Short mmCIF file of C-alpha atoms in Angstrom, two decimals:
data_model
loop_
_atom_site.label_atom_id
_atom_site.label_comp_id
_atom_site.label_asym_id
_atom_site.label_seq_id
_atom_site.Cartn_x
_atom_site.Cartn_y
_atom_site.Cartn_z
CA MET A 18 0.00 0.00 0.00
CA ALA A 19 1.33 3.44 -0.94
CA ASP A 20 2.54 5.61 1.91
CA TYR A 21 1.06 8.71 0.28
CA ASN A 22 -2.38 9.89 -0.76
CA GLN A 23 -3.04 8.96 -4.38
CA ALA A 24 -5.56 11.75 -4.95
CA THR A 25 -3.12 14.37 -3.66
CA TYR A 26 -0.38 12.83 -5.77
CA ASP A 27 -2.51 13.01 -8.91
CA THR A 28 -3.39 16.65 -8.28
CA VAL A 29 0.22 17.63 -7.61
CA ALA A 30 1.51 15.73 -10.64
CA ASP A 31 -1.12 17.40 -12.83
CA ILE A 32 -0.09 20.82 -11.52
CA ILE A 33 3.61 20.17 -12.13
CA ALA A 34 2.93 18.82 -15.62
CA GLU A 35 0.88 21.87 -16.54
CA VAL A 36 2.93 24.60 -14.89
CA SER A 37 6.33 23.25 -15.95
CA SER A 38 5.26 21.83 -19.33
CA ILE A 39 6.41 18.35 -18.37
CA ASP A 40 4.92 15.21 -19.91
CA ARG A 41 2.63 13.88 -17.18
CA ALA A 42 3.68 10.31 -18.02
CA THR A 43 7.28 11.05 -17.02
CA ILE A 44 6.28 11.96 -13.46
CA SER A 45 6.31 9.15 -10.89
CA PRO A 46 6.12 8.97 -7.09
CA GLU A 47 9.90 8.49 -7.11
CA SER A 48 10.64 11.53 -9.29
CA HIS A 49 12.81 14.20 -7.73
CA ALA A 50 11.18 17.49 -8.73
CA ILE A 51 14.50 19.25 -9.24
CA ASN A 52 16.95 16.52 -10.23
CA ASP A 53 14.65 14.30 -12.32
CA LEU A 54 11.98 16.67 -13.58
CA GLY A 55 14.38 19.59 -14.03
CA ILE A 56 12.15 22.17 -12.36
CA ASP A 57 14.31 25.22 -11.72
CA SER A 58 13.93 27.60 -8.82
CA LEU A 59 11.74 30.18 -10.61
CA ASP A 60 9.53 27.47 -12.05
CA PHE A 61 9.23 25.93 -8.61
CA LEU A 62 7.85 29.25 -7.32
CA ASP A 63 5.06 28.94 -9.87
CA VAL A 64 4.47 25.31 -8.86
CA THR A 65 4.37 26.40 -5.21
CA PHE A 66 1.86 29.13 -6.04
CA ALA A 67 -0.41 26.65 -7.83
CA ILE A 68 -0.20 24.04 -5.05
CA ASP A 69 -0.75 26.65 -2.31
CA LYS A 70 -3.79 27.94 -4.18
CA LYS A 71 -5.25 24.49 -4.84
CA PHE A 72 -4.86 23.20 -1.28
CA GLY A 73 -5.23 26.49 0.61
CA ILE A 74 -1.84 26.11 2.29
CA LYS A 75 1.53 27.84 2.40
CA MET A 76 4.30 25.42 1.60
CA PRO A 77 7.37 26.59 3.54
CA VAL A 78 9.66 25.98 0.59
CA GLU A 79 12.23 28.56 1.65
CA LYS A 80 12.51 26.89 5.06
CA TRP A 81 12.92 23.50 3.36
CA MET A 82 15.68 24.89 1.15
CA GLU A 83 17.35 26.41 4.19
CA ASP A 84 17.24 23.04 5.98
CA VAL A 85 18.79 21.36 2.94
CA ASN A 86 21.47 24.01 2.46
CA GLU A 87 22.44 23.91 6.13
CA GLY A 88 22.59 20.11 6.21
CA ARG A 89 19.62 19.60 8.53
CA ALA A 90 17.71 17.61 5.91
CA LYS A 91 18.17 15.94 2.56
CA ALA A 92 16.57 17.43 -0.52
CA GLU A 93 14.73 14.19 -1.28
CA GLU A 94 12.83 14.49 2.00
CA PHE A 95 10.98 17.42 0.44
CA PHE A 96 11.33 17.21 -3.30
CA VAL A 97 10.81 13.55 -4.19
CA MET A 98 7.16 13.43 -5.27
CA ARG A 99 5.92 10.89 -2.70
CA ASN A 100 7.50 12.93 0.12
CA LEU A 101 6.30 16.23 -1.27
CA VAL A 102 2.76 14.82 -1.39
CA ARG A 103 2.99 13.62 2.21
CA ARG A 104 4.15 17.05 3.34
CA ILE A 105 1.32 18.72 1.48
CA ASP A 106 -1.18 16.45 3.20
CA GLU A 107 0.44 17.24 6.56
CA LEU A 108 0.03 20.97 5.87
CA VAL A 109 -3.60 20.44 4.85
CA ALA A 110 -4.22 18.46 8.07
CA GLN A 111 -2.52 21.17 10.17
CA LYS A 112 -4.70 23.78 8.55
CA ALA A 113 -7.83 21.75 9.32
CA THR A 114 -6.97 21.52 13.04
CA ALA A 115 -5.76 25.12 13.38
CA MET B 29 7.05 56.80 -17.84
CA ARG B 30 10.66 56.59 -18.96
CA LEU B 31 10.04 53.94 -21.54
CA GLU B 32 13.63 53.70 -22.74
CA HIS B 33 14.73 53.14 -19.12
CA PHE B 34 11.95 50.65 -18.51
CA GLN B 35 10.65 52.78 -15.64
CA LEU B 36 6.92 52.89 -16.11
CA ILE B 37 5.82 54.32 -12.78
CA ASP B 38 6.04 58.08 -12.25
CA ARG B 39 4.67 58.31 -8.75
CA VAL B 40 2.90 56.38 -6.06
CA GLU B 41 -0.47 57.96 -5.34
CA ARG B 42 -1.76 55.61 -2.64
CA LEU B 43 -0.23 52.78 -0.66
CA ASP B 44 -2.51 50.79 1.60
CA ARG B 45 -0.15 48.76 3.76
CA ALA B 46 -2.93 47.06 5.71
CA GLY B 47 -4.93 46.14 2.64
CA LYS B 48 -1.76 45.46 0.67
CA ALA B 49 -2.72 47.55 -2.33
CA ILE B 50 -1.13 50.34 -4.31
CA VAL B 51 -2.18 52.92 -6.89
CA CYS B 52 0.46 54.52 -9.11
CA ARG B 53 0.42 57.22 -11.78
CA CYS B 54 1.99 56.53 -15.16
CA GLN B 55 2.30 59.42 -17.55
CA VAL B 56 2.75 58.13 -21.09
CA PRO B 57 5.33 60.33 -22.83
CA ALA B 58 4.27 62.41 -25.81
CA GLU B 59 7.24 61.10 -27.71
CA SER B 60 9.35 57.97 -27.49
CA THR B 61 11.36 55.79 -29.82
CA VAL B 62 8.99 52.99 -28.78
CA PHE B 63 6.32 54.69 -30.89
CA ASP B 64 8.57 54.69 -33.94
CA GLY B 65 7.72 51.06 -34.49
CA HIS B 66 4.47 50.78 -32.54
CA PHE B 67 3.12 51.97 -34.91
CA PRO B 68 4.55 54.21 -37.65
CA GLY B 69 2.20 57.18 -37.95
CA HIS B 70 -0.21 55.66 -35.41
CA PRO B 71 1.54 55.63 -32.02
CA LEU B 72 0.08 53.39 -29.32
CA LEU B 73 1.46 52.17 -26.00
CA PRO B 74 2.24 48.45 -26.48
CA GLY B 75 0.04 46.08 -24.48
CA THR B 76 3.14 44.38 -23.09
CA LEU B 77 4.13 47.69 -21.49
CA MET B 78 0.65 48.05 -20.00
CA ILE B 79 1.17 44.67 -18.33
CA GLU B 80 4.64 45.73 -17.23
CA ALA B 81 3.17 48.88 -15.65
CA MET B 82 0.84 46.73 -13.51
CA ALA B 83 3.76 44.44 -12.64
CA GLN B 84 5.94 47.40 -11.63
CA ALA B 85 3.14 48.86 -9.48
CA SER B 86 2.76 45.47 -7.78
CA GLY B 87 6.54 45.32 -7.40
CA LEU B 88 6.59 48.62 -5.55
CA MET B 89 3.91 47.24 -3.24
CA VAL B 90 6.16 44.23 -2.57
CA LEU B 91 9.12 46.47 -1.76
CA ALA B 92 6.96 48.27 0.79
CA MET B 93 5.52 45.02 2.18
CA PHE B 94 8.99 43.60 2.82
CA ASP B 95 10.56 46.92 3.74
CA PHE B 96 13.21 46.48 1.03
CA ARG B 97 14.42 43.15 2.42
CA ARG B 98 13.33 41.37 -0.75
CA MET B 99 13.20 42.32 -4.42
CA PRO B 100 10.29 41.49 -6.71
CA LEU B 101 10.86 39.65 -9.96
CA LEU B 102 8.11 38.94 -12.49
CA ILE B 103 7.55 35.17 -12.73
CA GLY B 104 4.07 34.85 -14.13
CA VAL B 105 1.18 36.62 -15.82
CA ASP B 106 -2.25 35.04 -16.12
CA LYS B 107 -5.52 36.22 -17.60
CA ALA B 108 -3.94 39.29 -19.19
CA ARG B 109 -6.40 41.40 -21.14
CA VAL B 110 -5.84 44.62 -23.06
CA ARG B 111 -9.20 46.32 -23.37
CA GLY B 112 -8.35 49.76 -24.68
CA MET B 113 -5.84 51.69 -26.74
CA VAL B 114 -3.50 54.12 -25.02
CA LYS B 115 -2.04 57.04 -26.93
CA PRO B 116 1.02 59.18 -26.22
CA GLY B 117 0.37 61.77 -23.50
CA ALA B 118 -2.22 59.66 -21.67
CA SER B 119 -2.25 59.61 -17.88
CA LEU B 120 -2.76 56.09 -16.54
CA GLU B 121 -3.50 54.68 -13.10
CA ALA B 122 -1.78 51.37 -12.38
CA GLU B 123 -3.14 49.39 -9.43
CA GLY B 124 -1.84 46.31 -7.70
CA ARG B 125 -3.68 44.38 -4.98
CA LEU B 126 -2.29 41.37 -3.15
CA VAL B 127 -4.38 38.23 -3.54
CA GLN B 128 -2.01 35.49 -2.32
CA GLU B 129 1.32 35.37 -0.53
CA GLY B 130 3.53 32.35 -0.09
CA ALA B 131 7.14 31.32 0.46
CA GLY B 132 9.10 33.30 -2.10
CA TYR B 133 6.21 34.67 -4.14
CA VAL B 134 3.34 37.13 -4.16
CA ALA B 135 0.29 37.05 -6.42
CA ALA B 136 -1.45 40.32 -7.21
CA GLU B 137 -4.39 41.52 -9.23
CA GLY B 138 -3.38 44.33 -11.57
CA HIS B 139 -5.61 46.94 -13.16
CA LEU B 140 -4.72 49.77 -15.52
CA THR B 141 -7.21 52.56 -16.02
CA LEU B 142 -7.42 55.60 -18.26
CA GLU B 143 -9.83 58.33 -17.20
CA GLY B 144 -11.78 55.83 -15.13
CA LYS B 145 -12.00 53.24 -17.88
CA ARG B 146 -10.14 49.96 -17.49
CA VAL B 147 -7.72 49.49 -20.36
CA ALA B 148 -5.86 46.42 -19.09
CA GLU B 149 -5.89 43.83 -16.34
CA ALA B 150 -3.85 40.81 -15.37
CA GLU B 151 -3.04 38.42 -12.58
CA ILE B 152 0.59 39.08 -11.77
CA ARG B 153 2.96 36.77 -9.93
CA LEU B 154 6.19 38.07 -8.52
CA GLY B 155 9.00 36.06 -7.02
CA THR B 156 10.38 37.73 -3.91
CA LEU B 157 14.09 37.16 -3.53
CA PRO B 158 16.79 38.60 -1.31
CA PHE B 159 18.51 41.50 -3.05
CA PRO B 160 21.64 40.14 -4.73
CA THR B 161 23.63 43.26 -3.87
CA GLU B 162 23.38 46.22 -1.51
CA THR B 163 23.86 48.50 -4.51
CA LEU B 164 20.69 47.19 -6.08
CA ARG B 165 18.78 47.57 -2.81
CA GLU B 166 19.94 51.19 -2.62
CA GLU B 167 18.87 51.77 -6.23
CA ALA B 168 15.44 50.41 -5.34
CA ARG B 169 15.25 52.79 -2.37
CA LYS B 170 16.31 55.66 -4.61
CA PHE B 171 13.54 54.85 -7.08
CA ALA B 172 11.07 54.46 -4.21
CA ARG B 173 11.96 57.92 -2.93
CA ALA B 174 11.69 59.43 -6.42
CA THR B 175 8.21 57.96 -6.88
CA GLY B 176 7.00 58.82 -3.38
CA LEU B 177 6.74 55.24 -2.12
CA ILE B 178 8.86 56.23 0.86
#
């Protein structure tokens, strides 16, 4: 059984495909948004905007990048699709209980 | 407007910090080399510059929002519409209103009006990045002072 929400995954993959003009079929749960899908930093801002808008959240992408750059976390913890989807669902859940 | 310098805002008329909105005045010059090609004998302000005017107004709002800690950079334009023609000498009002803010970006609704009539609109997205140099930050402050933002 997948350790991520399939519906969230499908929505996020659709957003990335559309915003970054990436063939949807090339996106998988194991894809690294930056290394595999080649989404650059400006493009990722647009992806962030679209995801924030769709889910009504604020992804703390700058904090994630800071954690990666300062060695507190690995990039794949945030930017591999299955992990990104899990984090989005966590943010949605936090918003619901706030 | 100093079209050749890509400075489209002449002055800030209203800044609503609480509501995160701004209104700027843009005086279209009577003459510019831009009009040589757009169009010969029939000068009109290009629609792309109308969109840029809304983006620059929204950018000034971002500078104020972040107190010059971050610089705005245009990353997206959606639903852009040019609804009227703007001739040399026109006095335009460029408005920007924040609609969404996230990590590293701001989304704003832009309107451009001429004598109360909307001539353009767009959804503008700006990346907000740390200034790459202090010199650039100071240039931004200088422009903000010249336009009355601060």
